XYZ file of C-alpha atoms in Angstrom:
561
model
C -8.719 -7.669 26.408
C -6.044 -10.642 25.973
C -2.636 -11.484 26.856
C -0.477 -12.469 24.549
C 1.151 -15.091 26.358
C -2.400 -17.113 26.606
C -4.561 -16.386 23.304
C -4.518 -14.460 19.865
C -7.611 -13.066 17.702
C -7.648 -12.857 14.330
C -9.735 -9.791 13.072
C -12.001 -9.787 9.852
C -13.417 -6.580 10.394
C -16.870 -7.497 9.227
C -17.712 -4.008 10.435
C -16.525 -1.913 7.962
C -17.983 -3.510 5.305
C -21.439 -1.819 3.686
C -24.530 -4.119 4.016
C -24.516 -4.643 0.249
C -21.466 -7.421 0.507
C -21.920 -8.359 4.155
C -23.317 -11.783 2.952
C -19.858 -12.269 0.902
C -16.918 -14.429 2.584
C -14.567 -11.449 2.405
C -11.290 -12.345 2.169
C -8.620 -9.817 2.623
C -4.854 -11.212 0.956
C -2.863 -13.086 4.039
C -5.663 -14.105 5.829
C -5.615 -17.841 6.881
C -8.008 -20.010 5.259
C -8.086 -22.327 7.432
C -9.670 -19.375 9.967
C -11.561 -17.246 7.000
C -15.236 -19.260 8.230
C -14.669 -18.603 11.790
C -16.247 -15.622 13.360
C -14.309 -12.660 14.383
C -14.420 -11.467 18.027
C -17.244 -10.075 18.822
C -16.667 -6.968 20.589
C -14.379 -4.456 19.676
C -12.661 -1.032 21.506
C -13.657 2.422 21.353
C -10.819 5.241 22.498
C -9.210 7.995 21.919
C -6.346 7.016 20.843
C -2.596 7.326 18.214
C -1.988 4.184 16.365
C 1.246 3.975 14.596
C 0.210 2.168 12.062
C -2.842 3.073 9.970
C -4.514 1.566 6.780
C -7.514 3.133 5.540
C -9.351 1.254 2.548
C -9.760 1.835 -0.908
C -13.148 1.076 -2.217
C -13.942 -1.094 -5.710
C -10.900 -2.894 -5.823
C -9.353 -3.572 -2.640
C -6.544 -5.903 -1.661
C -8.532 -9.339 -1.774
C -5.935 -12.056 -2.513
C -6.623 -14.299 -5.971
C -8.999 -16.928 -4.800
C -11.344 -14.042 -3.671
C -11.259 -12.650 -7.154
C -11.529 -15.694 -8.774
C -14.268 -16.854 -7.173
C -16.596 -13.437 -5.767
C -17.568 -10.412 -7.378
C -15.285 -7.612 -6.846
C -17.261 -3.608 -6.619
C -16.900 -3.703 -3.019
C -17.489 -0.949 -0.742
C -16.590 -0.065 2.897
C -18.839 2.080 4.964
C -17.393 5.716 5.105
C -19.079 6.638 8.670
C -17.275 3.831 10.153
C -15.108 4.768 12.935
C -11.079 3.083 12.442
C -10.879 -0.160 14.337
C -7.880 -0.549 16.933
C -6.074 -3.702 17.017
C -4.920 -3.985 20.414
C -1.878 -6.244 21.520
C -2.966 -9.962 21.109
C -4.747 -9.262 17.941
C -3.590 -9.411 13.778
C -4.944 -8.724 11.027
C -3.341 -8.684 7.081
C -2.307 -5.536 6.120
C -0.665 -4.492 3.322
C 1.733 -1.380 1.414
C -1.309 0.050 -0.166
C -2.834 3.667 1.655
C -0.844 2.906 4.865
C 0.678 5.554 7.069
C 3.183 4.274 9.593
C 4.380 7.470 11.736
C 7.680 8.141 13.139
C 7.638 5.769 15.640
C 6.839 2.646 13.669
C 9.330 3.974 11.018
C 10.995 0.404 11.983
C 8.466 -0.960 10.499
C 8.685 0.049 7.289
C 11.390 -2.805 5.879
C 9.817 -5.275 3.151
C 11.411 -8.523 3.160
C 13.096 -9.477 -0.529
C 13.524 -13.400 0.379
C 9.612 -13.553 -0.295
C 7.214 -14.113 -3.496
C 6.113 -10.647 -4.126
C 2.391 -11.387 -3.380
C 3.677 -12.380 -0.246
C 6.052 -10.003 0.687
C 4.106 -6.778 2.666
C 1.923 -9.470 4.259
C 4.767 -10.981 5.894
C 6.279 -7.880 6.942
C 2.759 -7.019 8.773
C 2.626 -9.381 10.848
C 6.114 -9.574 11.777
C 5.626 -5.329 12.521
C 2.443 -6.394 14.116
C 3.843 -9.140 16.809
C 6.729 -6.224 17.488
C 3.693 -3.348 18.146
C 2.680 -5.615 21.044
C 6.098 -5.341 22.889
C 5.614 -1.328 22.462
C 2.462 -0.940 23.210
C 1.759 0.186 19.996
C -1.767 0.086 17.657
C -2.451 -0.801 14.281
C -5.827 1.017 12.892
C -7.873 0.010 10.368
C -10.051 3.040 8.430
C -12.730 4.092 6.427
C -11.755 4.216 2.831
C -9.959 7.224 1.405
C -9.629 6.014 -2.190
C -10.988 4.343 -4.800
C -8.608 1.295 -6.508
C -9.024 0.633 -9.969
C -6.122 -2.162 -10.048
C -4.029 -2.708 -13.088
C -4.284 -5.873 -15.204
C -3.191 -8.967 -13.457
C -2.959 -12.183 -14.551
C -5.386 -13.641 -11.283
C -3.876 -16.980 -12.129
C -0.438 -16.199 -11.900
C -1.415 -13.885 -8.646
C -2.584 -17.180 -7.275
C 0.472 -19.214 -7.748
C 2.101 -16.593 -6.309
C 0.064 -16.714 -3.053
C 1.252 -19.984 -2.071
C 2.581 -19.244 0.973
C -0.248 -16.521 2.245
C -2.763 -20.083 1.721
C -0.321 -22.493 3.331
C 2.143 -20.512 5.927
C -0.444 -17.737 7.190
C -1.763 -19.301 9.866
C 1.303 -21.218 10.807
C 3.160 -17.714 10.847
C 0.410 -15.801 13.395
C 0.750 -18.789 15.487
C 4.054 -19.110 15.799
C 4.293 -14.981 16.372
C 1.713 -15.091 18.988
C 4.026 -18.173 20.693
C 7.407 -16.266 20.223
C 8.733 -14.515 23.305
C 11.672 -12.483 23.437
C 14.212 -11.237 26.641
C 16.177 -8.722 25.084
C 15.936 -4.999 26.741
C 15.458 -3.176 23.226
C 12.708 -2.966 20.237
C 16.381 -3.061 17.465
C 17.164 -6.082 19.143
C 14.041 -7.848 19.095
C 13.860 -6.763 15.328
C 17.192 -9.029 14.778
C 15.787 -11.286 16.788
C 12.392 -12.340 15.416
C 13.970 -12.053 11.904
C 16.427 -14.251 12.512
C 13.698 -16.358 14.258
C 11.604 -16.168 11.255
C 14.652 -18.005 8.900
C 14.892 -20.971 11.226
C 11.265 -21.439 10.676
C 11.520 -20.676 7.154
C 9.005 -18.287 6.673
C 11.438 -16.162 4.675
C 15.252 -16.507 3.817
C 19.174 -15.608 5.535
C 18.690 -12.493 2.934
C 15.985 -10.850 4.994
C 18.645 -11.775 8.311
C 21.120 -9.558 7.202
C 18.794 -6.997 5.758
C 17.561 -6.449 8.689
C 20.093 -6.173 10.729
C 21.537 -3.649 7.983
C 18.173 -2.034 8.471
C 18.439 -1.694 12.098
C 22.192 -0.546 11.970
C 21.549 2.356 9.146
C 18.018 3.586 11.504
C 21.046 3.719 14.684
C 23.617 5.682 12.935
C 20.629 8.179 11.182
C 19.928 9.477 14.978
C 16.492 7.299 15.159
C 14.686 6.726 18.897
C 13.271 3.346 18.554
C 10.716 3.025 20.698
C 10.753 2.098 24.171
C 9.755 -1.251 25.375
C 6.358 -1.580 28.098
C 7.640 -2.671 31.530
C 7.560 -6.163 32.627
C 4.547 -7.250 32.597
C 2.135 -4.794 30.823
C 0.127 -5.533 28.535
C 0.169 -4.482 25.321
C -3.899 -3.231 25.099
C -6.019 -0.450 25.232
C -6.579 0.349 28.769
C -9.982 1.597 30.348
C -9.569 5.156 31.838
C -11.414 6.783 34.739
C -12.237 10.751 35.117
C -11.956 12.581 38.641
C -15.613 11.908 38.545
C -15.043 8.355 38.881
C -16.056 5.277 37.153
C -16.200 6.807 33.865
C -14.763 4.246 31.066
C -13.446 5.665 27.810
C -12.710 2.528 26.258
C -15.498 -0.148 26.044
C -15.610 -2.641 24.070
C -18.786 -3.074 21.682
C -20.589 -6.070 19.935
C -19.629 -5.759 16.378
C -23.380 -7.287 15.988
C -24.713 -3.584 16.541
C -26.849 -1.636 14.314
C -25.072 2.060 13.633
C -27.202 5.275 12.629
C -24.688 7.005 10.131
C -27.245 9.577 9.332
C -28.742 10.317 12.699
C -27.738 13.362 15.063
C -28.329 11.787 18.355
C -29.116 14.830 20.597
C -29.310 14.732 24.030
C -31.184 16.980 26.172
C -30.234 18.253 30.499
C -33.597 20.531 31.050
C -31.422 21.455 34.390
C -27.809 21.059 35.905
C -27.632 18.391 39.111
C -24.343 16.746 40.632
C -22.925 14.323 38.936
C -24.119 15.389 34.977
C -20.837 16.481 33.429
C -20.331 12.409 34.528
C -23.210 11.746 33.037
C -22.543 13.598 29.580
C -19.068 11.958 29.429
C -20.987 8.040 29.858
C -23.538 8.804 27.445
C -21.043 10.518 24.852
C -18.378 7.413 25.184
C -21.742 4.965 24.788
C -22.933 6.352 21.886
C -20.762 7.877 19.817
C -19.579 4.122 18.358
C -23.769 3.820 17.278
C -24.367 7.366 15.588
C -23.267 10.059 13.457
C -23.063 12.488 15.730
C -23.729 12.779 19.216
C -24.564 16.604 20.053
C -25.426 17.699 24.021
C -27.447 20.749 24.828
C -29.155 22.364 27.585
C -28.604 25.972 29.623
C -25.986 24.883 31.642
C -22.510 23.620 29.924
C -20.338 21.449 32.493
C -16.980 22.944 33.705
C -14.026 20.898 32.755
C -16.061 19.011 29.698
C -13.805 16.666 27.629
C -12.998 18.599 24.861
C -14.313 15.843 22.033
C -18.459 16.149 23.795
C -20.120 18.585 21.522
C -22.548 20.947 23.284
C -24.614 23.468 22.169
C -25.557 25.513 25.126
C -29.607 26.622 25.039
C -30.158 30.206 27.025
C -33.105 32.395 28.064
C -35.362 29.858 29.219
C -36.759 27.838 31.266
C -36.817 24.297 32.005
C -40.267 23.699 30.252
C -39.498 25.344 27.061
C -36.029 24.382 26.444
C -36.363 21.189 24.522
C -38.015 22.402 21.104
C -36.214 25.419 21.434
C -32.170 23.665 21.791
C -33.569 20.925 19.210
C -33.820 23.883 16.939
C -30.340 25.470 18.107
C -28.798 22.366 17.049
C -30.377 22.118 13.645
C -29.023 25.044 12.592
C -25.438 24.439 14.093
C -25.639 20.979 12.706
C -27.739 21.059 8.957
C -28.018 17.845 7.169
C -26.236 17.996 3.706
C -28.368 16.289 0.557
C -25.906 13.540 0.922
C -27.930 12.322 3.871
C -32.009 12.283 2.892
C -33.201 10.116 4.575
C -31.246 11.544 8.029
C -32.444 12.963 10.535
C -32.653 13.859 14.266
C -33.302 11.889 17.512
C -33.711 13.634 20.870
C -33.978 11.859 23.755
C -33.641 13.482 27.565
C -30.814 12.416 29.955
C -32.904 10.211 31.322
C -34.225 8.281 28.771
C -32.682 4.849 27.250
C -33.723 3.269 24.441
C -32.835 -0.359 22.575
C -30.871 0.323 20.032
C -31.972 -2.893 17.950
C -35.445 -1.883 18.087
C -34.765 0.956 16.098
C -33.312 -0.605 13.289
C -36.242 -1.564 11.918
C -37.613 1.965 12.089
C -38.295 4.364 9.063
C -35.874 7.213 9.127
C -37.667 9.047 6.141
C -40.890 9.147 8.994
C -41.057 11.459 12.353
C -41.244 9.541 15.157
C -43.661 10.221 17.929
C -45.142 7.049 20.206
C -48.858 9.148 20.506
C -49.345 8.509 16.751
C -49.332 4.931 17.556
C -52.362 5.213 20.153
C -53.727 8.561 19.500
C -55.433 9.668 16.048
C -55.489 13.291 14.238
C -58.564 14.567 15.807
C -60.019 18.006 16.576
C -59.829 18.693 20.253
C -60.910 22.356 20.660
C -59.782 24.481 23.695
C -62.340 23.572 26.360
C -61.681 19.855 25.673
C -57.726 20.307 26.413
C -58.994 21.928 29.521
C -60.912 18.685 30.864
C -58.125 16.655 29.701
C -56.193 17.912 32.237
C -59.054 18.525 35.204
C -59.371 14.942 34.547
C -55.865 14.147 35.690
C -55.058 12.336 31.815
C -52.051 14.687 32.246
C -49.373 14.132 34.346
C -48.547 17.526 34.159
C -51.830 19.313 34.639
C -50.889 19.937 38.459
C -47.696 21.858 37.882
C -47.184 25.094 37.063
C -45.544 24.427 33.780
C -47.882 22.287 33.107
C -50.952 24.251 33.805
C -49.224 27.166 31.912
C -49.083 24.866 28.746
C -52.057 23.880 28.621
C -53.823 27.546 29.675
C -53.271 31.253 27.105
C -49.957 30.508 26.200
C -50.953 27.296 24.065
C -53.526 28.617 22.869
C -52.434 32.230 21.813
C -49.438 30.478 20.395
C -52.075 28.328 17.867
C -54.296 31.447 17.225
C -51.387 33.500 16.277
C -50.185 30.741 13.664
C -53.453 30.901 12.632
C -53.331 34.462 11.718
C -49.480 34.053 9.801
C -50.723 35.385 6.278
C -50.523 32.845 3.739
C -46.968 34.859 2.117
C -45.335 34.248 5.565
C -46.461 30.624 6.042
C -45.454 29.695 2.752
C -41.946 31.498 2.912
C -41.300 29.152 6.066
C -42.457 25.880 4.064
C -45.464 25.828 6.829
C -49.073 25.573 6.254
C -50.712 27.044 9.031
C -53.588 25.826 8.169
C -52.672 22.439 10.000
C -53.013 24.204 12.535
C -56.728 25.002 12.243
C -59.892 23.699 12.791
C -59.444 24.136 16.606
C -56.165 22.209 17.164
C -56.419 19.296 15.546
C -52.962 17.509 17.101
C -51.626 14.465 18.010
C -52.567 15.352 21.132
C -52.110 12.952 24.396
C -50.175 14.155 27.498
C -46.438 15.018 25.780
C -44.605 12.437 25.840
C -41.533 13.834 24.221
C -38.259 12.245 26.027
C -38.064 10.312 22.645
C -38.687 11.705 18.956
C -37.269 11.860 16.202
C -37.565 14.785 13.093
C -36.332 13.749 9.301
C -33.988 16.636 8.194
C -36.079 17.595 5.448
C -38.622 19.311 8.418
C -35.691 20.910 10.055
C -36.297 24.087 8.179
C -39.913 24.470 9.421
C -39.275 22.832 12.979
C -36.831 25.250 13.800
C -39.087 27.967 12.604
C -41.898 26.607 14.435
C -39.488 25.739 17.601
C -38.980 29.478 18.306
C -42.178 30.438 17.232
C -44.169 28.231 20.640
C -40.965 29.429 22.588
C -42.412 33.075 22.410
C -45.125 32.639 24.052
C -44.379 30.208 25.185
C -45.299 26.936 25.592
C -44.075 24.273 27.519
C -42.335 21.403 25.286
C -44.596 18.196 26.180
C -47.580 20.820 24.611
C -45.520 22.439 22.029
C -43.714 19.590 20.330
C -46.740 16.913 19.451
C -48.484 20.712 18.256
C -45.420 21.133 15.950
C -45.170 17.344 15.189
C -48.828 17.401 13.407
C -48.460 20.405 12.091
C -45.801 19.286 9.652
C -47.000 16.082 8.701
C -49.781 15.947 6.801
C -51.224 12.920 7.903
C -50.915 9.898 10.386
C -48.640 8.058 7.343
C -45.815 10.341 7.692
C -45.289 9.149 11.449
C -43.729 5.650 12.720
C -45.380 4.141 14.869
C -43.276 2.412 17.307
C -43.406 0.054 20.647
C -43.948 1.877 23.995
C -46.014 1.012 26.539
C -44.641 1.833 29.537
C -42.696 5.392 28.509
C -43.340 6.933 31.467
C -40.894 4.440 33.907
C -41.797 6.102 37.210
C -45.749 5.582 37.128
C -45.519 2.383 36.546
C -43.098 1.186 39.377
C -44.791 4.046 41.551
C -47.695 1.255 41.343
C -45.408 -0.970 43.171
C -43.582 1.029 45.179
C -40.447 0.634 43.818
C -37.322 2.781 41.887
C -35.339 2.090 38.928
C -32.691 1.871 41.524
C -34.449 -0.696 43.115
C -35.048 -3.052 40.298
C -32.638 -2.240 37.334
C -32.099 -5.797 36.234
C -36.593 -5.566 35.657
C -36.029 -2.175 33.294
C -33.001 -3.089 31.620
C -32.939 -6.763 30.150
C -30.855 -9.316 28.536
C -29.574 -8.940 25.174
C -30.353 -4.754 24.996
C -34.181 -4.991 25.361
C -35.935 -3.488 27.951
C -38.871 -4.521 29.860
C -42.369 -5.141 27.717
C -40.456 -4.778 24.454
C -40.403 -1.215 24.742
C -38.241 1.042 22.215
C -37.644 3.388 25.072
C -38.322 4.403 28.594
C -38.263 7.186 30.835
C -36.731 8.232 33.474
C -33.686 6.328 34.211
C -31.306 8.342 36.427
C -27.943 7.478 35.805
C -26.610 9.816 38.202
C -27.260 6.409 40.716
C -24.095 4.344 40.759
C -26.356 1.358 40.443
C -28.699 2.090 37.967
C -25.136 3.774 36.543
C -23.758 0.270 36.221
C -26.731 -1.665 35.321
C -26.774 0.333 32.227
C -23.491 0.027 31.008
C -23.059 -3.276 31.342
C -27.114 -3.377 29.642
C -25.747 -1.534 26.744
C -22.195 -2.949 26.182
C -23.959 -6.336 25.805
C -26.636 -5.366 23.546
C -26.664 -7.867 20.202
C -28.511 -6.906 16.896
C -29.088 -9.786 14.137
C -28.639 -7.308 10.838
């Protein structure tokens, strides 16, 4: 965050514009040229929060000024899944009197100066309502779009004569708002004030003077509250919260540089309940939810007290080992993709499992992925051979109960009695059991499965499938690469992805160490992680340190697009 008293940002909002003009030098009307080249901050706020003042954006024609339009193609479109960006106190941005809501409290606001060019005009009164939001504590939000502008003729030429002042007073004007201080004790005062301020440096005319302190004396004598002022002292900024947990930010602020998933449910999965994991739902939900479309929690157990904006979906009647598959296919059907997004999808990941979110950009989201089709071929492994898999210790699991249950009857009555699904059923479900034949053939290598992802157009099948294994049932590291092969049809329809060291623990066992020991080793500059892997497993962020580590990990991740 900034003070105002030491530094101002100017704001570009590269962010909520779609890839497809991202290489243009958009230029929104009133923003200084002089700054247009520079780069925006890079790192912005995420929090719950009421800004007074909101613009959302209108798509095809938006408010560019003339030397935009006479110089770029117009068409432009914003990105609809974009969450609103907060400008905190120390911050402007151009906005304008087109799709703006200003609620009750920044009714003030509202007055357009008539001393000004008329291209000029709302600009002016922006910032000026802007440098008076700081003093308030109040927020300015910039949205997704909400309409599409199809502008009336203009003569561009006469639009840019008339933008004079926007190309030669705009950046004088945020610099001499960011430098202007006021001691009076109330917001109508300061209004006078900074008008009359605004004449002596003739950024508008006397007229606007005594309109606005007409303005100010008509909002009085209607019965209006003006706002209160902050306190000496306080900033005016988004501030980072804490939880009785502890230590649990809701505001964070985020490298603009990051790749988001519009179309991906991120699903997140707590096989069991342990101290600490409503804290850890809350971190994982405010890290997140800036990066995906959704971010969905499930599991048996739903925290008491959970803030009311985490979406759970709770997962019942079973046990640890055969929840996954099973709550994957709870949440399909509480969350369907719509045929507005085909090539979605969903990614589930366990509690415990972080992944680089810049790895995945490169990643096809019309393919499942599943890290044993990188290593491990289609081939037919019949019963006996699963069994001396696991004798031969291959399987981390084989020791444990669960495990030894998955890979024993339960497995295999599960894949016999697909077998036998007449060919009416398996058709009606959209699965061919005969995948399923010839013995098992499966990607089929110890279960991995704290990271996969399922396009939505399997979610019909998967779900059926899902509850299917969870009869028997199967245990979800022997279940899920069974259901994984059996939709695809071959080793083309997965990604293969980076991910040699999934399994975290065995590999520091080696050394006798703990993530807890060594975070900084796991978690590395930039938003990688160690040996270039897309994700790794099991990071337990119920420990403060390892807590920290990855926070700080994440909220400095940088993707090049």
């Amino acid at each position: 965050m900034v003070r105002r008293s030491s530094y101002f940002s100017l704001m570009r909002l590269p962010e909520l514009v779609t890839s497809s003009v991202k290489h243009l030098l958009f230029r929104p009307r009133g923003f200084p040229l002089e700054d247009i080249v520079k780069p925006s901050p890079q790192s912005f706020v995420r929090d719950i929060a009421r800004p007074l003042i909101q613009q959302s954006l209108a798509d095809v024609d938006p408010d560019v000024d003339a030397i935009h339009r006479l110089t770029q193609p117009l068409g432009i479109t914003f990105d609809s899944a974009a969450f609103s960006v907060l400008l905190p106190g120390g911050s402007f941005c151009p906005f304008n009197s087109q799709n703006t809501l200003f609620l009750e409290e920044a009714l003030w606001g509202m007055l357009i100066p008539v001393s000004t060019a008329f291209r000029v005009c709302d600009i002016w009164r922006g910032y000026w309502s802007q440098r008076l939001l700081w003093d308030i504590g109040g927020l300015l939000s910039f949205g997704a779009p909400t309409v599409e502008q199809h502008r009336n003729a203009h003569n561009i030429l006469l639009d840019f004569i008339d933008e004079a002042d926007l190309y030669g007073k705009a950046g004088k004007l945020v610099k001499f708002l960011a430098a202007w201080d006021s001691k009076t004790h109330s917001l109508g005062q300061r209004m006078i004030e900074l008008a009359d301020a605004m004449v002596t440096a003739e950024f508008w005319g006397q007229r606007d003077s005594s309109l606005m302190k007409a303005w100010v004396a008509d909002l009085t004598a209607a019965g209006y509250h003006f706002p209160p002022l902050l306190a000496p002292g306080a900033d005016s900024q988004l501030k980072v919260m804490e939880d009785s947990v502890g230590n649990v930010p809701h505001a964070h602020h985020y490298p603009v540089s990051w790749h988001r998933y519009p179309d991906i449910i991120l699903v997140v999965m707590f096989n069991k309940a342990y101290s600490g994991y409503k804290s850890t739902a809350s971190l994982l939900h405010n890290m997140y939810m800036p990066v995906f479309g959704h971010v969905v929690f499930t599991g048996q157990h739903v925290p008491d007290g959970l803030q009311k904006d985490i979406a759970w979906v709770p997962c019942t009647n079973a046990s640890g080992g055969q929840l996954m598959h099973k709550c994957l296919g709870h949440v399909m059907e509480m969350y369907p993709m719509t045929d507005a997004t085909p090539a979605g999808g969903y990614l589930m990941i366990g509690d415990d499992t972080i992944f680089d979110n810049c790895a995945m950009q490169g990643m096809n989201r019309s393919k499942i992925w599943y890290q044993h089709a990188h290593h491990h071929l289609a081939t037919i492994r019949q019963y006996k051979d699963l069994q001396r898999e696991a004798a031969a210790g291959h399987w981390h699991w084989n020791t444990s109960f669960n495990g030894g249950k998955a890979l024993g009857l339960e497995l295999h009555d599960a894949v016999v009695s697909l077998n036998g699904l007449s060919r009416t059923a398996a058709e009606k479900q959209g699965v061919l059991a005969g995948n399923a034949n010839n013995d098992f053939a499966a990607y089929y290598g110890g279960g991995y499965t704290d990271f996969f992802y399922v396009p939505s157009r399997y979610a019909s099948q998967f779900i059926y499938l899902a509850y299917h294994f969870f009869e028997h049932p199967v245990h979800h590291e022997a279940a899920i690469p069974f259901i994984l092969r059996i939709l695809a049809t071959g080793l083309d329809e997965f990604e293969r992805f980076h991910a040699p060291i999934p399994h975290l623990w065995l590999h520091l066992q080696q050394k006798g160490l703990q993530v807890a020991d060594e975070p900084a080793s796991v978690m590395l500059d930039g938003g990688r992680l160690m040996n270039n892997s897309v994700f790794v497993h099991p990071v337990k962020l119920s420990d403060a340190n390892v807590r920290e580590h990855f926070v700080q990990w994440w909220l400095h991740a940088s993707c090049k697009a």
